[in-house]
PDB file of C-alpha atoms in Angstrom:
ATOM      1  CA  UNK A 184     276.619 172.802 -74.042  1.00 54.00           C
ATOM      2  CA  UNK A 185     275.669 169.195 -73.727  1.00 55.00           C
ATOM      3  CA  UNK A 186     272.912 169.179 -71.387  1.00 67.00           C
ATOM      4  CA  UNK A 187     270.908 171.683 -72.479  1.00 77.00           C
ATOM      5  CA  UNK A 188     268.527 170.316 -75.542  1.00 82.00           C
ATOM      6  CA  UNK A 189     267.150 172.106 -78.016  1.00 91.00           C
ATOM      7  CA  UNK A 190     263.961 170.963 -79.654  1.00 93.00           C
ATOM      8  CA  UNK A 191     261.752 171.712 -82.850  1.00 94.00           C
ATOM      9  CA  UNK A 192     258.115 172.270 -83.651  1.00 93.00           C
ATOM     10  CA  UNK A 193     257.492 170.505 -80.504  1.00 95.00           C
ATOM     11  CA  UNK A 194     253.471 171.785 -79.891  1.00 96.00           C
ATOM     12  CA  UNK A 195     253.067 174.569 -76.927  1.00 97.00           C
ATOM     13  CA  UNK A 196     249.633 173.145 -76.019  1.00 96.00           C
ATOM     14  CA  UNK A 197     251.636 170.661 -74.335  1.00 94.00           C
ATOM     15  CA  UNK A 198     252.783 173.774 -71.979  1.00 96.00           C
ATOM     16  CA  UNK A 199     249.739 175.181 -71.506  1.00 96.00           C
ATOM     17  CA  UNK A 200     246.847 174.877 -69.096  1.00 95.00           C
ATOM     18  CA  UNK A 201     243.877 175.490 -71.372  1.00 97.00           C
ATOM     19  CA  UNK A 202     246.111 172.363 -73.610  1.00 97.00           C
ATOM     20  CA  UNK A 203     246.123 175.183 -76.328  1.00 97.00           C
ATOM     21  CA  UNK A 204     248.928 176.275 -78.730  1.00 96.00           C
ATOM     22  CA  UNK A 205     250.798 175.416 -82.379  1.00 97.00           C
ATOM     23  CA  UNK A 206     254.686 174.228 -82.581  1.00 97.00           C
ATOM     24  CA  UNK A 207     257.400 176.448 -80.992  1.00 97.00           C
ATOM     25  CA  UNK A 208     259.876 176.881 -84.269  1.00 96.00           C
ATOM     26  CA  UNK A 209     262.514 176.047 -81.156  1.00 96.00           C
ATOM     27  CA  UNK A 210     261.693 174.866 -77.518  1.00 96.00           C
ATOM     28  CA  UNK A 211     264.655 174.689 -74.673  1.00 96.00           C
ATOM     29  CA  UNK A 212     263.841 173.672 -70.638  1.00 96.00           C
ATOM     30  CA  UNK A 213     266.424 175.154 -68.877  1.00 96.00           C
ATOM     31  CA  UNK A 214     267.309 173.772 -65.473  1.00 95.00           C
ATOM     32  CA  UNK A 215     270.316 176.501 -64.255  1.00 95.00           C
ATOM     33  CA  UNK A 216     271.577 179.327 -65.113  1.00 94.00           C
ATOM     34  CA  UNK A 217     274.532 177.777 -67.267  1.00 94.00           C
ATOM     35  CA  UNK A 218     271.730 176.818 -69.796  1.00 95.00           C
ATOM     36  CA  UNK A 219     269.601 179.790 -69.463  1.00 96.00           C
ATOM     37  CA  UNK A 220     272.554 181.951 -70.512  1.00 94.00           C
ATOM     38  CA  UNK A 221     273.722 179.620 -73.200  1.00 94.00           C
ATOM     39  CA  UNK A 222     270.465 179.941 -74.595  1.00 95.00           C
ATOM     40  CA  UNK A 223     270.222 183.807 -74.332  1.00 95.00           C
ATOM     41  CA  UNK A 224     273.726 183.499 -76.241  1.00 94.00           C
ATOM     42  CA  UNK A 225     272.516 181.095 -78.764  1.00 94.00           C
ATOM     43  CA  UNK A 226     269.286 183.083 -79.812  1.00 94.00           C
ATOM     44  CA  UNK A 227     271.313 186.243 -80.000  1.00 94.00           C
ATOM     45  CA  UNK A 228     273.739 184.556 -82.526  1.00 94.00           C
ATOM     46  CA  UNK A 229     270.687 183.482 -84.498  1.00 93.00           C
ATOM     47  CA  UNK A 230     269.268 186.519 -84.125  1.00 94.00           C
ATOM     48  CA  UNK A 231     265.752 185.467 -83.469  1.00 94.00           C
ATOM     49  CA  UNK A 232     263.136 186.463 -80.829  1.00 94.00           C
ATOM     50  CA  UNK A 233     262.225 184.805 -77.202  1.00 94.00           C
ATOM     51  CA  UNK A 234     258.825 183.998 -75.576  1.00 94.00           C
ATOM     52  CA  UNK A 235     259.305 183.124 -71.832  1.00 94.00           C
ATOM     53  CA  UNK A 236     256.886 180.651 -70.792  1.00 94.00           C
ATOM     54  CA  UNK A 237     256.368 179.302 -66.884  1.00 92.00           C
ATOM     55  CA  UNK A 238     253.496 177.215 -65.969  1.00 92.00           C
ATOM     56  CA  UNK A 239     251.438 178.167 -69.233  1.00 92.00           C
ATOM     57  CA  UNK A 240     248.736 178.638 -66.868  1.00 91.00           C
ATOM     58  CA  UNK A 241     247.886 182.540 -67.670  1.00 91.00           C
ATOM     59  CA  UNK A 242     248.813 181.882 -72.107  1.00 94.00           C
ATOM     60  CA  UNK A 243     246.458 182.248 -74.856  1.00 97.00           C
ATOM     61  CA  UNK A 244     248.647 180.667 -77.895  1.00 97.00           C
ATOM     62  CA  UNK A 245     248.151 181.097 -81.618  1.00 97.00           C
ATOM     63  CA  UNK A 246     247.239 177.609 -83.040  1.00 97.00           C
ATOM     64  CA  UNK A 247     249.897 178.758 -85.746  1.00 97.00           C
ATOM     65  CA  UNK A 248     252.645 178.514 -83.289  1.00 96.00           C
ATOM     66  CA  UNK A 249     255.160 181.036 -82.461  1.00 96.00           C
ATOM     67  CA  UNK A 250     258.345 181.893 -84.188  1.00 95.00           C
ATOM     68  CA  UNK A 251     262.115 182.242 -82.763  1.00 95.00           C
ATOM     69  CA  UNK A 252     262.596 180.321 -79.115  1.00 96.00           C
ATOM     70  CA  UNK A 253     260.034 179.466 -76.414  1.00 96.00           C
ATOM     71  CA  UNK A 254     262.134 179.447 -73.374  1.00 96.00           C
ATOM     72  CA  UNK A 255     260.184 177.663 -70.720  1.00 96.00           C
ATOM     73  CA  UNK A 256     261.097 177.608 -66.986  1.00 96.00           C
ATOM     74  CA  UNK A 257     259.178 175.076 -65.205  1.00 94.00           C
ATOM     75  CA  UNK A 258     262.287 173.003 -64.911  1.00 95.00           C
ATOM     76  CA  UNK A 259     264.622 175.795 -63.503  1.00 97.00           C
ATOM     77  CA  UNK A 260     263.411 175.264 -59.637  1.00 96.00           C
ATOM     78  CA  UNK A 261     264.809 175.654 -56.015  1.00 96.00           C
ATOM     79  CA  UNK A 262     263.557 177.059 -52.901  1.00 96.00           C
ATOM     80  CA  UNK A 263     266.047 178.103 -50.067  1.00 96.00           C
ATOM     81  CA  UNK A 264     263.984 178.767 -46.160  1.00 95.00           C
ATOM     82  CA  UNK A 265     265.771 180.612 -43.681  1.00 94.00           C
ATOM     83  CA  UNK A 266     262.929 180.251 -40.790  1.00 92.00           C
ATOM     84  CA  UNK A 267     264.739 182.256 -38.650  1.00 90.00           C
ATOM     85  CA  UNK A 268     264.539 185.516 -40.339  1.00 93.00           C
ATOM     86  CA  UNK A 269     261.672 184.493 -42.895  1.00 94.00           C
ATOM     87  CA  UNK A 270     263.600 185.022 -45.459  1.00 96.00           C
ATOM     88  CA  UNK A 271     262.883 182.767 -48.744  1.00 97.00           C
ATOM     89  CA  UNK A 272     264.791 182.671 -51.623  1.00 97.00           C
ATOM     90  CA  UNK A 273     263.347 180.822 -54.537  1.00 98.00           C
ATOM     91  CA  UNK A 274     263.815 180.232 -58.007  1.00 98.00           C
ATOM     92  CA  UNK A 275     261.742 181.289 -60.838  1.00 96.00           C
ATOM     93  CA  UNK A 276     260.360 178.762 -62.246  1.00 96.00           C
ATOM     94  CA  UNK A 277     258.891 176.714 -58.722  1.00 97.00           C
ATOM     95  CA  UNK A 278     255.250 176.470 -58.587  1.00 96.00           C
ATOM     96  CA  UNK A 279     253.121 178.264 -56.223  1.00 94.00           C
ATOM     97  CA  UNK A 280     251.377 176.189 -54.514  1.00 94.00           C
ATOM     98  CA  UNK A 281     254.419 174.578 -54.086  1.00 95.00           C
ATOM     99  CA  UNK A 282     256.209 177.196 -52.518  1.00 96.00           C
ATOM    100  CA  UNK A 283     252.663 178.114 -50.506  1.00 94.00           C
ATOM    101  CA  UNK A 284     253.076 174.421 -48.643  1.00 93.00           C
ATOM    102  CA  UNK A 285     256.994 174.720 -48.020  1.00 94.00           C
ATOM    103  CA  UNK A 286     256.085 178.223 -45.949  1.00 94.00           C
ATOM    104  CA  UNK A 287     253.381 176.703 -44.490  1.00 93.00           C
ATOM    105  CA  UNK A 288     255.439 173.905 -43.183  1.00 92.00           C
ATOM    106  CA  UNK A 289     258.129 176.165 -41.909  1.00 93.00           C
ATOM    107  CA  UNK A 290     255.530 178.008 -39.903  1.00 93.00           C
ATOM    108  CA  UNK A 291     255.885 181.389 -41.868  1.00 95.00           C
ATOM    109  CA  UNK A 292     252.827 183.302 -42.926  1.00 93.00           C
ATOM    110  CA  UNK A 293     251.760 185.086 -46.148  1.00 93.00           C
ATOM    111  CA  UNK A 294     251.225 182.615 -48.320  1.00 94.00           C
ATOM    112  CA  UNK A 295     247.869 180.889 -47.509  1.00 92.00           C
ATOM    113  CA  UNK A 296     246.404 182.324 -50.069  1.00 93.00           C
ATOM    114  CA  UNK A 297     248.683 181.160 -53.064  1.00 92.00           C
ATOM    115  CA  UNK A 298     248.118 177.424 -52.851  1.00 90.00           C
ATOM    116  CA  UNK A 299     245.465 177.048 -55.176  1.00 86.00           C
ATOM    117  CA  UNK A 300     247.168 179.277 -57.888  1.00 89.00           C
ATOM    118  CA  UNK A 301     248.505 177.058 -60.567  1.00 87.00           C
ATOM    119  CA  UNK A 302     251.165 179.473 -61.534  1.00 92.00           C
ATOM    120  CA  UNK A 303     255.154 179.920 -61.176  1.00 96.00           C
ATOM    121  CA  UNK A 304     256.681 182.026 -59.140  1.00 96.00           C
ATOM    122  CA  UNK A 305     258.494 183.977 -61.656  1.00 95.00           C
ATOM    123  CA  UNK A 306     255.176 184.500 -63.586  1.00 93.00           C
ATOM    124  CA  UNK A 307     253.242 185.600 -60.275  1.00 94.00           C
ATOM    125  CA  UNK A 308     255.971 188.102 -59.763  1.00 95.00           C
ATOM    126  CA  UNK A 309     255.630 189.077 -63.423  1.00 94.00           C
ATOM    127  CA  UNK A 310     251.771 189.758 -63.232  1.00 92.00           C
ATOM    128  CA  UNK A 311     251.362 190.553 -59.577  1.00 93.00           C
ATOM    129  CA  UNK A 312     249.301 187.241 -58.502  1.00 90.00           C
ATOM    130  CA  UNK A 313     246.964 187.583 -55.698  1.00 86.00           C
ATOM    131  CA  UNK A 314     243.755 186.366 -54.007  1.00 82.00           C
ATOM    132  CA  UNK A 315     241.257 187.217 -51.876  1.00 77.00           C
ATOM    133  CA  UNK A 316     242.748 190.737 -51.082  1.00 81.00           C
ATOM    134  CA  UNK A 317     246.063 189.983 -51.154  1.00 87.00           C
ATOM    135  CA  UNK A 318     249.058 189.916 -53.897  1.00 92.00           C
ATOM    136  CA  UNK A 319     252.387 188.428 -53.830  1.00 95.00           C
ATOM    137  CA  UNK A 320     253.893 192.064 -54.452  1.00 95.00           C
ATOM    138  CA  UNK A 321     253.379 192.064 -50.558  1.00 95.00           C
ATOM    139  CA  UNK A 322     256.153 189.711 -49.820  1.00 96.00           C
ATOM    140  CA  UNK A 323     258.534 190.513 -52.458  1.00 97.00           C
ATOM    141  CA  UNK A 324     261.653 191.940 -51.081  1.00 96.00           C
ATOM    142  CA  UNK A 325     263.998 192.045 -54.516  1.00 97.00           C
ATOM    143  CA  UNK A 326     263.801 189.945 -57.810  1.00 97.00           C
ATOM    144  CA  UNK A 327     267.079 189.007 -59.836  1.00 97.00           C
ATOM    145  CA  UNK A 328     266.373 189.507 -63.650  1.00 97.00           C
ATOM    146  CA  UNK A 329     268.733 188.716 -66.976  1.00 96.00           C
ATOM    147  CA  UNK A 330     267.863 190.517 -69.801  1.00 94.00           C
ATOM    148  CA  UNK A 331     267.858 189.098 -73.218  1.00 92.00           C
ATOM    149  CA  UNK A 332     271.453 190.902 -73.680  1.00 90.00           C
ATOM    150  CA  UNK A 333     272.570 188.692 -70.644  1.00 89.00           C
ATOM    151  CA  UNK A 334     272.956 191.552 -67.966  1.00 93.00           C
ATOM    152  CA  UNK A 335     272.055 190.135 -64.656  1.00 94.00           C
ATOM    153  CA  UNK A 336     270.065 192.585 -62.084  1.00 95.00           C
ATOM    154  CA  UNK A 337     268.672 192.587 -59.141  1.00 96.00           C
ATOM    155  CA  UNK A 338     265.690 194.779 -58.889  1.00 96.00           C
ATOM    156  CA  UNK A 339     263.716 195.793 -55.160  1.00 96.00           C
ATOM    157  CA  UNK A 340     260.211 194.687 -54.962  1.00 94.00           C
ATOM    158  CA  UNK A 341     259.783 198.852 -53.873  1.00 94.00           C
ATOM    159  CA  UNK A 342     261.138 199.681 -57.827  1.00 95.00           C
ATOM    160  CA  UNK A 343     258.737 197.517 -59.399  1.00 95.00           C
ATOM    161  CA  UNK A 344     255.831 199.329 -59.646  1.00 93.00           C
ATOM    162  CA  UNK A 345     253.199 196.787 -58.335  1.00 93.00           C
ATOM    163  CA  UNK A 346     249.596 197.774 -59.263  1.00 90.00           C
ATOM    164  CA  UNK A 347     246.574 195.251 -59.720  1.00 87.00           C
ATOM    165  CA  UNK A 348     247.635 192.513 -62.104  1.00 87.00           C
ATOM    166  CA  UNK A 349     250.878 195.029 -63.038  1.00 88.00           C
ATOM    167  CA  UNK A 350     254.060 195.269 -63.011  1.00 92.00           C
ATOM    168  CA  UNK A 351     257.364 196.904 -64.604  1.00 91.00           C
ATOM    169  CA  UNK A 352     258.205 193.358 -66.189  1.00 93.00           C
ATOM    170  CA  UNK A 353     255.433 193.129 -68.295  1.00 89.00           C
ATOM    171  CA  UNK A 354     256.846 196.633 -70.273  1.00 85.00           C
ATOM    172  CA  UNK A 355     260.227 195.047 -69.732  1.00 86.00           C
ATOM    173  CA  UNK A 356     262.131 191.832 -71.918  1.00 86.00           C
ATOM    174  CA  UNK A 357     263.521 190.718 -68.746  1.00 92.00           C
ATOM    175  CA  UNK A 358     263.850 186.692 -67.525  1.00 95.00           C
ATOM    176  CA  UNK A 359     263.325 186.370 -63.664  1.00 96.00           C
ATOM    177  CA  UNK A 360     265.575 184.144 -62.656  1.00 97.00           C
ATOM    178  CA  UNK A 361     264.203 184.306 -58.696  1.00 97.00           C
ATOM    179  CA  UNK A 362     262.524 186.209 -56.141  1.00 97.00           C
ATOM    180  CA  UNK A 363     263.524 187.222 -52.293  1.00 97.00           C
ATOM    181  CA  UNK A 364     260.747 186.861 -50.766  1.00 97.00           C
ATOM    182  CA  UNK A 365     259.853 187.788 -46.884  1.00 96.00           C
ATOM    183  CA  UNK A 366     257.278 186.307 -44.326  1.00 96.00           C
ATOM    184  CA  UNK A 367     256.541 186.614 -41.089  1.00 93.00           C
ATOM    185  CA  UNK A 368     256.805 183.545 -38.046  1.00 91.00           C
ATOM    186  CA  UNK A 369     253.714 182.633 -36.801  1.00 88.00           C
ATOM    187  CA  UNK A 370     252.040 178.788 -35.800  1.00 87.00           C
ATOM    188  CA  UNK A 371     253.078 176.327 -38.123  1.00 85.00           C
ATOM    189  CA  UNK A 372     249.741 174.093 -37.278  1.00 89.00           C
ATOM    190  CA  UNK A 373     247.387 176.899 -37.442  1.00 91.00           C
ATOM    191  CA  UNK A 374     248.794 178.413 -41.116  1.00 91.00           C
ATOM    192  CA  UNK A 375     249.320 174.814 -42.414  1.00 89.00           C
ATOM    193  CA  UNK A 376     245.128 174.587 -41.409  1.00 92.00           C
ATOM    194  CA  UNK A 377     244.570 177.972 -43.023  1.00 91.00           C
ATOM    195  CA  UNK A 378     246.022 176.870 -46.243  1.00 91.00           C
ATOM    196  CA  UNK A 379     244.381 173.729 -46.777  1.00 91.00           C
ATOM    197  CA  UNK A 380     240.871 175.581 -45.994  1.00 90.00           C
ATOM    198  CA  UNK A 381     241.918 178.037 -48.532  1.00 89.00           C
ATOM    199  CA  UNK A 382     242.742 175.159 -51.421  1.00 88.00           C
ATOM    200  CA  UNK A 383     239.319 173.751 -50.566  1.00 91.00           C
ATOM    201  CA  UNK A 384     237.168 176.719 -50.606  1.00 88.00           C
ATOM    202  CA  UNK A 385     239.036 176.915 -54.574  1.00 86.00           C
ATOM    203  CA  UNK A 386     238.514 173.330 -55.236  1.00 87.00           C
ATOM    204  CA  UNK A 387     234.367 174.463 -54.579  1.00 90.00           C
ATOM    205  CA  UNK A 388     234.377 177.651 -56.175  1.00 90.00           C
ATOM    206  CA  UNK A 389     236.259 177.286 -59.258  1.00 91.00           C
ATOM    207  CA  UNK A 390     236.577 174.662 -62.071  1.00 92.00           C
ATOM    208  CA  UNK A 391     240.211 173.544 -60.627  1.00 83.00           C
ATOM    209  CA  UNK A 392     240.708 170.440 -62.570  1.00 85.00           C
ATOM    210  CA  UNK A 393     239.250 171.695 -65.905  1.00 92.00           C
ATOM    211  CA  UNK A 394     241.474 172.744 -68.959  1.00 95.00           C
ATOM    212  CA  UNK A 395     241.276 176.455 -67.952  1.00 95.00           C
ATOM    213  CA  UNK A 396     243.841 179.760 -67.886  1.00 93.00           C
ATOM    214  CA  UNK A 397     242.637 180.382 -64.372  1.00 89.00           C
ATOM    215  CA  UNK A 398     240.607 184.129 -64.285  1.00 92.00           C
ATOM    216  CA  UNK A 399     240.447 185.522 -68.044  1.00 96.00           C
ATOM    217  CA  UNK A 400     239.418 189.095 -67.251  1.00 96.00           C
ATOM    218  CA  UNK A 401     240.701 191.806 -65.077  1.00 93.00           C
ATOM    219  CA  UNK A 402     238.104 192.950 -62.188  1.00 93.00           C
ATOM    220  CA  UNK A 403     236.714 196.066 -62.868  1.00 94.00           C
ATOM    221  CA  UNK A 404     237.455 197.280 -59.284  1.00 87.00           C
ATOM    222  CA  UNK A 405     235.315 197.266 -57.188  1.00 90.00           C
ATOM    223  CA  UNK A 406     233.239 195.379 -59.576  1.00 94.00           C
ATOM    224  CA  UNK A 407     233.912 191.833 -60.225  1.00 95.00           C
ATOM    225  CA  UNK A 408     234.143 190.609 -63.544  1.00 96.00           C
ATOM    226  CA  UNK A 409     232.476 187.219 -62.797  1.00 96.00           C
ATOM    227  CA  UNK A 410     229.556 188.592 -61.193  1.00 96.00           C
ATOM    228  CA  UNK A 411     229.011 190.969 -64.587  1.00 97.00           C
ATOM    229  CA  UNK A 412     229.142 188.135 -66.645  1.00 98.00           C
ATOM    230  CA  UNK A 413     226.961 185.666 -64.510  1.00 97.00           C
ATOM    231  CA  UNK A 414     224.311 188.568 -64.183  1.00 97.00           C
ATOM    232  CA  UNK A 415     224.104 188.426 -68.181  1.00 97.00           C
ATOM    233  CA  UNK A 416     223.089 184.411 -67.742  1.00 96.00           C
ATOM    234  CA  UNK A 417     226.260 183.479 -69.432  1.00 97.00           C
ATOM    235  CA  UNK A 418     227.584 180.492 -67.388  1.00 96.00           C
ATOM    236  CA  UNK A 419     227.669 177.489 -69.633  1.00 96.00           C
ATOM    237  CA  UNK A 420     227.472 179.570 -73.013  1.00 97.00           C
ATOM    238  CA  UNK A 421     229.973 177.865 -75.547  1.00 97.00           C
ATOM    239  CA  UNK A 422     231.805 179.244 -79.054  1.00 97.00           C
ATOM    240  CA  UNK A 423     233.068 176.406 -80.817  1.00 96.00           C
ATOM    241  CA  UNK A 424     235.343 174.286 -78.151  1.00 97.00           C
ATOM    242  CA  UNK A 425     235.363 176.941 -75.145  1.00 98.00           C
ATOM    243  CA  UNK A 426     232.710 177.572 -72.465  1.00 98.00           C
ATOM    244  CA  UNK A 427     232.218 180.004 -70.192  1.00 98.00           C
ATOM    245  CA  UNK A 428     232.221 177.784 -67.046  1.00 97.00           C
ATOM    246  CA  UNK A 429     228.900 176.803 -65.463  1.00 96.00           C
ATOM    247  CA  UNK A 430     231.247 176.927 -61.661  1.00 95.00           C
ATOM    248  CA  UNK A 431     232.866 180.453 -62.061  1.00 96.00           C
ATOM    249  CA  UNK A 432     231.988 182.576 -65.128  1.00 96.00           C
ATOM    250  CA  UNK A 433     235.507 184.090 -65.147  1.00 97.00           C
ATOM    251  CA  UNK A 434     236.604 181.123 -66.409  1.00 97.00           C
ATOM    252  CA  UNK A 435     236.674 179.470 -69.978  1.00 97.00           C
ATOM    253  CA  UNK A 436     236.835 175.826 -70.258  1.00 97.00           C
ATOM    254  CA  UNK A 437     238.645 174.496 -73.118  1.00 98.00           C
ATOM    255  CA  UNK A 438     235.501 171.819 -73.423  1.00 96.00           C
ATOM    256  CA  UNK A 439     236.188 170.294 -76.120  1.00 96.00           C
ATOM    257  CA  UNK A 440     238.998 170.554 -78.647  1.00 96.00           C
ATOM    258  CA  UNK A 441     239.259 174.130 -78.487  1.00 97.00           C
ATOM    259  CA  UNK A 442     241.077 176.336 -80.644  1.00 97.00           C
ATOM    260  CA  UNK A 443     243.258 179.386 -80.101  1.00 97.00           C
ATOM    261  CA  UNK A 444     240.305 181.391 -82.148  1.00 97.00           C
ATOM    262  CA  UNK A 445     237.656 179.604 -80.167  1.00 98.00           C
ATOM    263  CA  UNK A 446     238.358 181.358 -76.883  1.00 98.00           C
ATOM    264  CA  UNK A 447     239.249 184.528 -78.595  1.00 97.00           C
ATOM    265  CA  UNK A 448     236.137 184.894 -80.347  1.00 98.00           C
ATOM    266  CA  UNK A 449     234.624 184.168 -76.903  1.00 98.00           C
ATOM    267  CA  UNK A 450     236.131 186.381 -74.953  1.00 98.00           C
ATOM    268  CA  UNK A 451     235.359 189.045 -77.941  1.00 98.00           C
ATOM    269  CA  UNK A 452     231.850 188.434 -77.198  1.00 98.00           C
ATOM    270  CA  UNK A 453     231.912 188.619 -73.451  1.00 98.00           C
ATOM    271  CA  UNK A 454     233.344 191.766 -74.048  1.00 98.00           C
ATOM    272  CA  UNK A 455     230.760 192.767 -76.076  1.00 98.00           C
ATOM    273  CA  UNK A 456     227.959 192.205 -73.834  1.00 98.00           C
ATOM    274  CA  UNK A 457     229.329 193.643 -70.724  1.00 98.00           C
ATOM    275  CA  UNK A 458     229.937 196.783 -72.573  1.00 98.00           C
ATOM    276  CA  UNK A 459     226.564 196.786 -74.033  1.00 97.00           C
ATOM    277  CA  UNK A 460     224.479 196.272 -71.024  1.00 97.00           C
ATOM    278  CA  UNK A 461     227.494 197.743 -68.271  1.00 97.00           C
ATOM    279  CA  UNK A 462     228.819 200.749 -70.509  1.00 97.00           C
ATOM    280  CA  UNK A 463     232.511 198.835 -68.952  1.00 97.00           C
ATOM    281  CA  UNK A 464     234.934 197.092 -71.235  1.00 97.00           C
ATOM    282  CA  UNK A 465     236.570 194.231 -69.745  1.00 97.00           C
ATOM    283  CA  UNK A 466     240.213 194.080 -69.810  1.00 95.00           C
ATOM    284  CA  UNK A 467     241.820 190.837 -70.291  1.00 95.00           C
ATOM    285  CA  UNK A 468     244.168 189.077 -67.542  1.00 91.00           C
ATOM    286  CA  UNK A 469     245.342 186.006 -69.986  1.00 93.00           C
ATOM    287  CA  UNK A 470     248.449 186.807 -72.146  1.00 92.00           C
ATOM    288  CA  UNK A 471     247.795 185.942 -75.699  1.00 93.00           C
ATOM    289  CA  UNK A 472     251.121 185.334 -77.731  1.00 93.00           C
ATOM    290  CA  UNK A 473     251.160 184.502 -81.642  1.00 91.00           C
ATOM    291  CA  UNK A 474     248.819 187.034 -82.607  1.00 91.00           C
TER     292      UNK A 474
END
């Protein structure tokens, strides 16, 4: 296939949101589903392993790089509205604050809450994105998957297993390719307001325009995990490159020139002292891949 290109030891950090990763031994940016299954072909004739990677914006990777193909979706994107019935289909790798405002605008409500989450849709679905009390698992209605054998399936949202931050595609090497998703009618005007209130309340609250992998740990419900770590006085507290922000201390801040084993050894030490003083071991949110 012509259109599709292939690259080599292009750098991930490029395709991350901390700006954090080694070379990708291959790279390919699908845009439809001709190219994603060429691809799945073309690594199963070489016989080499795939890393799926969205927005980058929940990926620790290794400094070394990763080996086989890094298939990355961000260019695969298309969002279908039916206002009517509040149906929205959408493919996997649209943002979601993109696909937050397009709801918004068609007067359907759910999705207030997703604007300020710098994620793709396909990796929300993946790790069960939510915000203040609510979760996209909600709204989904059925995802379609391929799986790296090329078997297309469409799976309902009810046969996912949705827990906090879980679900059955992080146990499973399955590509979402989109998500039915569906909302409920309500004022466009008033949910359009609600929205933008929401985006600005995260603009204050959290280091939004920082080199960050949005929240690192896992809340130890119905503990949060930022409030444990700001109680220990460790806003602003830096290991090599990354810093525990001073605005939200679930966040590290790639601060300057940080590497892969910069933020790991810091969130090794977080770890560390919540246990020590909490008795509770923090679970990490971030993926880490290279490892």
């Amino acid at each position: 296939m012509d259109s599709i290109q292939l690259e080599k030891n292009i750098f991930l950090s490029n395709f991350t949101t901390w700006r954090i990763g080694g070379p990708a031994e291959w790279i390919g940016q699908p845009k439809n589903i001709e190219e994603i299954k060429y691809l799945i072909n073309w690594i199963n004739m070489k016989k080499i392993p795939c890393n799926i990677i969205g927005a980058g914006s929940n990926l620790l990777i290794n400094d070394k790089g990763i080996k086989g193909l890094s298939l990355c979706m961000r260019n695969f994107k298309g969002i279908q509205v039916d206002k009517n019935s509040g149906i929205i289909e959408v493919l996997s790798g649209e943002m979601l604050p993109t696909l937050a405002r397009k709801a918004a605008a068609s007067g359907l409500h759910g999705l207030e809450w997703a604007v300020g989450i710098p994620g793709t849709i396909g990796g929300a679905v993946v790790m069960n994105a939510g915000a203040q009390e609510h979760s996209i698992s909600r709204y989904i209605e059925s995802v379609t998957t391929l799986s790296l054998t090329g078997e297309c399936k469409m799976i309902k949202g009810k046969d996912l297993n949705f827990g906090y931050r879980q679900s059955l595609l992080q146990n499973e090497k399955l590509i979402v390719l989109s998500a039915r998703l569906k909302l409920v009618s309500g004022q466009a005007e008033k949910i359009r307001q609600v929205t933008n209130e929401n985006l600005n309340h995260r603009l204050k609250t959290q280091p939004y325009k920082a080199q960050t992998c949005g929240s690192v740990f896992r809340n130890p419900e119905p503990l949060k995990a930022a409030k444990l770590i700001e109680e220990l006085g460790l806003k602003g507290f830096r290991y090599g490159g990354a810093e525990i922000s001073k605005i939200h201390s679930n966040f590290i801040i790639n601060a300057n020139k940080a590497s892969s084993s910069d933020v790991r050894e810091l969130i090794k030490y977080i770890q560390k002292q919540v246990f020590k003083s909490y008795g509770i071991l923090l679970e990490t949110e971030v993926k880490q891949c290279g490892f």
